[in-house]
PDB file of C-alpha atoms in Angstrom:
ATOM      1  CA  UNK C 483     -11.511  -8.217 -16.947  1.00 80.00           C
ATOM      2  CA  UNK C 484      -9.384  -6.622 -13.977  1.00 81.00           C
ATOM      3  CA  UNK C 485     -10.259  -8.827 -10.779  1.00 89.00           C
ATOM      4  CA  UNK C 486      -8.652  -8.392  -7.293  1.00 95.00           C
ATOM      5  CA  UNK C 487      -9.815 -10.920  -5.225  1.00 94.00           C
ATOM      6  CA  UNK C 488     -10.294  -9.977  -0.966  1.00 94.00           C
ATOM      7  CA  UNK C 489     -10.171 -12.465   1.673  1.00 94.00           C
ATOM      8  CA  UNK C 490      -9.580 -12.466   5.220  1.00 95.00           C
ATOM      9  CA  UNK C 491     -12.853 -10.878   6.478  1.00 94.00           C
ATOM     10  CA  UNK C 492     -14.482 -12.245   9.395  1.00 97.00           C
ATOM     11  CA  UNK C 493     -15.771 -11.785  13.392  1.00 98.00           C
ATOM     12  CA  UNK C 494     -13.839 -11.142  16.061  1.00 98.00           C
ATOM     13  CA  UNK C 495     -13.741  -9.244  19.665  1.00 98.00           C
ATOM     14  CA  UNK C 496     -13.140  -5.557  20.837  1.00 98.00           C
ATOM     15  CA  UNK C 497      -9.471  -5.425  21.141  1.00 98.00           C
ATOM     16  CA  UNK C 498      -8.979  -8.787  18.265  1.00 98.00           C
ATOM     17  CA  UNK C 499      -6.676  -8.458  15.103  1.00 98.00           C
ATOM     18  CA  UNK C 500      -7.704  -9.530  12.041  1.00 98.00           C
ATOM     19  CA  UNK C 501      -5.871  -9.608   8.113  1.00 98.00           C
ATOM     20  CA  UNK C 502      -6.901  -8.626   5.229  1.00 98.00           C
ATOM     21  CA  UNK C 503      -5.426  -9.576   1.948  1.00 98.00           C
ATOM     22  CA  UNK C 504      -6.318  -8.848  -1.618  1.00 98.00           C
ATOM     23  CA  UNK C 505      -4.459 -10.296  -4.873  1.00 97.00           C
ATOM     24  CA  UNK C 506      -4.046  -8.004  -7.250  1.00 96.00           C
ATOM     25  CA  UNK C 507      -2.867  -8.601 -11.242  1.00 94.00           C
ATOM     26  CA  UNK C 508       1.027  -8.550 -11.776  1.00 92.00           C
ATOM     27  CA  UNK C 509       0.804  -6.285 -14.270  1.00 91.00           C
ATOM     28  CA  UNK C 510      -0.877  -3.585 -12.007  1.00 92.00           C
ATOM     29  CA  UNK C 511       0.851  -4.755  -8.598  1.00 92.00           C
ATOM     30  CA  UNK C 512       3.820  -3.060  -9.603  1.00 87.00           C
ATOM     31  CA  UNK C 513       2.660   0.047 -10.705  1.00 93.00           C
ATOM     32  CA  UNK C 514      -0.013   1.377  -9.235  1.00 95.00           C
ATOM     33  CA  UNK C 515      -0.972   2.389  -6.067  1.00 97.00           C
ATOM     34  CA  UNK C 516      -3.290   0.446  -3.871  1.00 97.00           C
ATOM     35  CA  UNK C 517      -5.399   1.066  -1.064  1.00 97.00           C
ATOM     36  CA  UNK C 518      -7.921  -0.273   1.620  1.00 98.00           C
ATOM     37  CA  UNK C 519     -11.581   1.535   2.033  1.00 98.00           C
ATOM     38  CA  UNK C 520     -14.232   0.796   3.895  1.00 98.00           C
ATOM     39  CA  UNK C 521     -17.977   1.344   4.183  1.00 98.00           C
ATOM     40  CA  UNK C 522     -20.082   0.904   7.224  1.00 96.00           C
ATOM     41  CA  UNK C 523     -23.826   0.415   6.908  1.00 91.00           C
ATOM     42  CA  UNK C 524     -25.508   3.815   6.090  1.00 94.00           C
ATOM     43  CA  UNK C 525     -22.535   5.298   5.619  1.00 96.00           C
ATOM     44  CA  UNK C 526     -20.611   6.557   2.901  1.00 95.00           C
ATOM     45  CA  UNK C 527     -17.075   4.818   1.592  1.00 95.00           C
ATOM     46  CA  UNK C 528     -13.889   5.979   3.557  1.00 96.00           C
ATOM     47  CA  UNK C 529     -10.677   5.572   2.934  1.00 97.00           C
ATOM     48  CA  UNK C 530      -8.657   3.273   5.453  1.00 98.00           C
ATOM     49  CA  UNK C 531      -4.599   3.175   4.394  1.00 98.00           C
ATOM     50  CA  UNK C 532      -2.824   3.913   1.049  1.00 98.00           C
ATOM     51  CA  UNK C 533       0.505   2.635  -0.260  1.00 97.00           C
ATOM     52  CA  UNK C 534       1.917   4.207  -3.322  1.00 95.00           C
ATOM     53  CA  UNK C 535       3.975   2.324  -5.908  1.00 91.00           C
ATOM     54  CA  UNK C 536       7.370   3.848  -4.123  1.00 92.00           C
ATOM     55  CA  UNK C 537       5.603   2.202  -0.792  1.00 94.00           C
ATOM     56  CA  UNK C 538       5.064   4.913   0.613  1.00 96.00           C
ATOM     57  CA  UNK C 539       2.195   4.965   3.060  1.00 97.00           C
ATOM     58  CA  UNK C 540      -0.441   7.334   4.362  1.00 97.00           C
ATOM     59  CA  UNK C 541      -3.341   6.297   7.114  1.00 97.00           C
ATOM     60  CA  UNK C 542      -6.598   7.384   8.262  1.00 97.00           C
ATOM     61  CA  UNK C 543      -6.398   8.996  11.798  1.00 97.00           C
ATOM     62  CA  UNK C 544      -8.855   6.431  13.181  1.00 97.00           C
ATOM     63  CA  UNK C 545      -6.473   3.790  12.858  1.00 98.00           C
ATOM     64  CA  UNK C 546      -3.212   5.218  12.992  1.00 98.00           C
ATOM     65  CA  UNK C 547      -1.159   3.202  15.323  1.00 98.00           C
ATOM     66  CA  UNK C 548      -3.945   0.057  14.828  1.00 98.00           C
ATOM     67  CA  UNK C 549      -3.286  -0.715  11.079  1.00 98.00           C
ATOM     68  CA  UNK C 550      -0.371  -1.546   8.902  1.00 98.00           C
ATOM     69  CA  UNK C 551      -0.501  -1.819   4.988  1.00 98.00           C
ATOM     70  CA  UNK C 552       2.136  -3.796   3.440  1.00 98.00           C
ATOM     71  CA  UNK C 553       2.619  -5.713  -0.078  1.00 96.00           C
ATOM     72  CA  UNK C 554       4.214  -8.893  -0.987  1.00 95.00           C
ATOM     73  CA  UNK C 555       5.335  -8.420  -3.750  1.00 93.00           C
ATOM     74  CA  UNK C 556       6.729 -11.761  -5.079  1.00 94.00           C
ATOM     75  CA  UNK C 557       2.914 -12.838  -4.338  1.00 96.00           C
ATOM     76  CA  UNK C 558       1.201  -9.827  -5.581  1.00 96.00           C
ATOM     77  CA  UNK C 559      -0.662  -9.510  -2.356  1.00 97.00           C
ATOM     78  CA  UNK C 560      -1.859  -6.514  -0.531  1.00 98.00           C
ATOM     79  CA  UNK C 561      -2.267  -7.218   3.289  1.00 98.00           C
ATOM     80  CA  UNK C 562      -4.013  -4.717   5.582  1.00 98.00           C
ATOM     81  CA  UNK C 563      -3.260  -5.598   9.348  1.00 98.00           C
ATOM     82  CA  UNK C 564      -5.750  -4.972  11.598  1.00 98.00           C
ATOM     83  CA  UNK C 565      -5.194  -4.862  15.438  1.00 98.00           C
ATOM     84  CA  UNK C 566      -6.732  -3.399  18.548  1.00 98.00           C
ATOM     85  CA  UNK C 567     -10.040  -3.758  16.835  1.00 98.00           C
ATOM     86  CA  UNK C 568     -12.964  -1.504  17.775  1.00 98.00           C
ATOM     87  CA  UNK C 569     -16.631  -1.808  16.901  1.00 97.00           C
ATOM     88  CA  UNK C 570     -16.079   1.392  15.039  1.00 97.00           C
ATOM     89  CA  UNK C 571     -14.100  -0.590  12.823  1.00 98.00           C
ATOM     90  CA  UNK C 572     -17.192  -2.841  11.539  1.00 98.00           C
ATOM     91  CA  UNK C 573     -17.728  -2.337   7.971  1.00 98.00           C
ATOM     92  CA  UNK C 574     -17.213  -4.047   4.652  1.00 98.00           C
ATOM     93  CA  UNK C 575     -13.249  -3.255   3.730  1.00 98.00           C
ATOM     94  CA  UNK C 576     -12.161  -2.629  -0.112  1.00 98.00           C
ATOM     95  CA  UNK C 577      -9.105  -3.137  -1.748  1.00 98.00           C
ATOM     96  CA  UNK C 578      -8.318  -0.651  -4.868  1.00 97.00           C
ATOM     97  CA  UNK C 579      -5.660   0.323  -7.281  1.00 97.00           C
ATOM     98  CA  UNK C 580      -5.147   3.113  -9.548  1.00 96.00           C
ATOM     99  CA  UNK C 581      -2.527   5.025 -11.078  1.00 96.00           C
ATOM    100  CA  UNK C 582      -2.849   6.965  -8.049  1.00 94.00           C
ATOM    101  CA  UNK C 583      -5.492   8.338  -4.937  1.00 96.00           C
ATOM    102  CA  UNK C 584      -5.856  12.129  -4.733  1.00 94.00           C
ATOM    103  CA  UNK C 585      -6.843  13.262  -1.285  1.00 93.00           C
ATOM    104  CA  UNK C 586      -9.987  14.036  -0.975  1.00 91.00           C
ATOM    105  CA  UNK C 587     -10.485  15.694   2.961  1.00 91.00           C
ATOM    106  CA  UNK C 588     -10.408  13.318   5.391  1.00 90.00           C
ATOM    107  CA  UNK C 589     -10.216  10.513   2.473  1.00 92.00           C
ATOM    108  CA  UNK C 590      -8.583   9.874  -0.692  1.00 95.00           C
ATOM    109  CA  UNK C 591     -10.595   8.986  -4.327  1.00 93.00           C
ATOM    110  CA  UNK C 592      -8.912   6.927  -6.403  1.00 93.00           C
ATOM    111  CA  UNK C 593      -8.023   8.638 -10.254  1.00 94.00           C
ATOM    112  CA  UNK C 594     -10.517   7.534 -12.983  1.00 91.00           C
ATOM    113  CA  UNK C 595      -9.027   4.428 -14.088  1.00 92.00           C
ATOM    114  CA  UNK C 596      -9.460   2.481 -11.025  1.00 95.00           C
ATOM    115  CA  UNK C 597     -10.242  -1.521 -10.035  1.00 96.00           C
ATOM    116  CA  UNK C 598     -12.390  -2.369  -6.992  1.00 96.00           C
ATOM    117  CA  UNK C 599     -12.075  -5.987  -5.253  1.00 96.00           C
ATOM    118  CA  UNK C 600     -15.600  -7.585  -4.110  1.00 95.00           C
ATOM    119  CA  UNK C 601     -15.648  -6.651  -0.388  1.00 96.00           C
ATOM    120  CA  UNK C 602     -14.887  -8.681   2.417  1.00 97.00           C
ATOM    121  CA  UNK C 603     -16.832  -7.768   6.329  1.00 97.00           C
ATOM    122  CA  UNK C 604     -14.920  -7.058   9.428  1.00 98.00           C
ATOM    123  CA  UNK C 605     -17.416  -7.054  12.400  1.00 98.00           C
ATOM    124  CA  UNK C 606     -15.756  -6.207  15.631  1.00 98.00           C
ATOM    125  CA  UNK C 607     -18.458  -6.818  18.763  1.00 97.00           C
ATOM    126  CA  UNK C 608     -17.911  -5.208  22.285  1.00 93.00           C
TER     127      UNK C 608
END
């Protein structure tokens, strides 16, 4: 069983930084593309930032500017770093990989051989 394991989650202030991380499987890490999503309470899933196996990388509007995606790759770690936090920015972040992410609008959907991690919850107050 595929398992990528999030941590990093937590509380902080209007204007904080926090990071995410999520270990993924070697033999996925290098060839599929991962991503960080996010669902806030009542609403639906959105994607957040996608970097393709070439590391290329592609953001949300809403945190252009605020977020960086990055891999380690001798750890097999996707990071998401999160600064100038807003309470926009509460929800419960994913990690995913897949083969690849079509776009989809605003968003992307991952193809349909995908993994999920567990969820970890950024609350931001004012």
């Amino acid at each position: 069983q595929v398992q990528l394991v999030e941590s990093g989650g937590g509380s902080v202030q209007t204007g904080g930084s926090l990071s995410l991380s999520c270990v993924v499987p070697g033999h996925l890490f290098s060839r599929y593309s991962m991503g960080w999503f996010r669902q806030a309470p009542g609403k639906e899933r959105e994607g957040v930032a996608i970097i393709d196996s070439d590391d290329t990388t592609n953001y949300a509007d809403s945190v252009k500017g605020r977020f960086t995606i990055s891999k380690d790759n001798a750890q097999n770690t996707l990071w998401l770093q999160m600064n100038s936090l807003k309470p926009e920015d509460t929800a419960k972040y994913y990690c995913a990989a897949a083969p690849f992410f079509f776009t989809d609008g605003p968003s992307w959907r991952p193809s349909s051989t995908h993994y999920w991690g567990q969820g970890t919850l950024v609350t931001v107050s004012s």
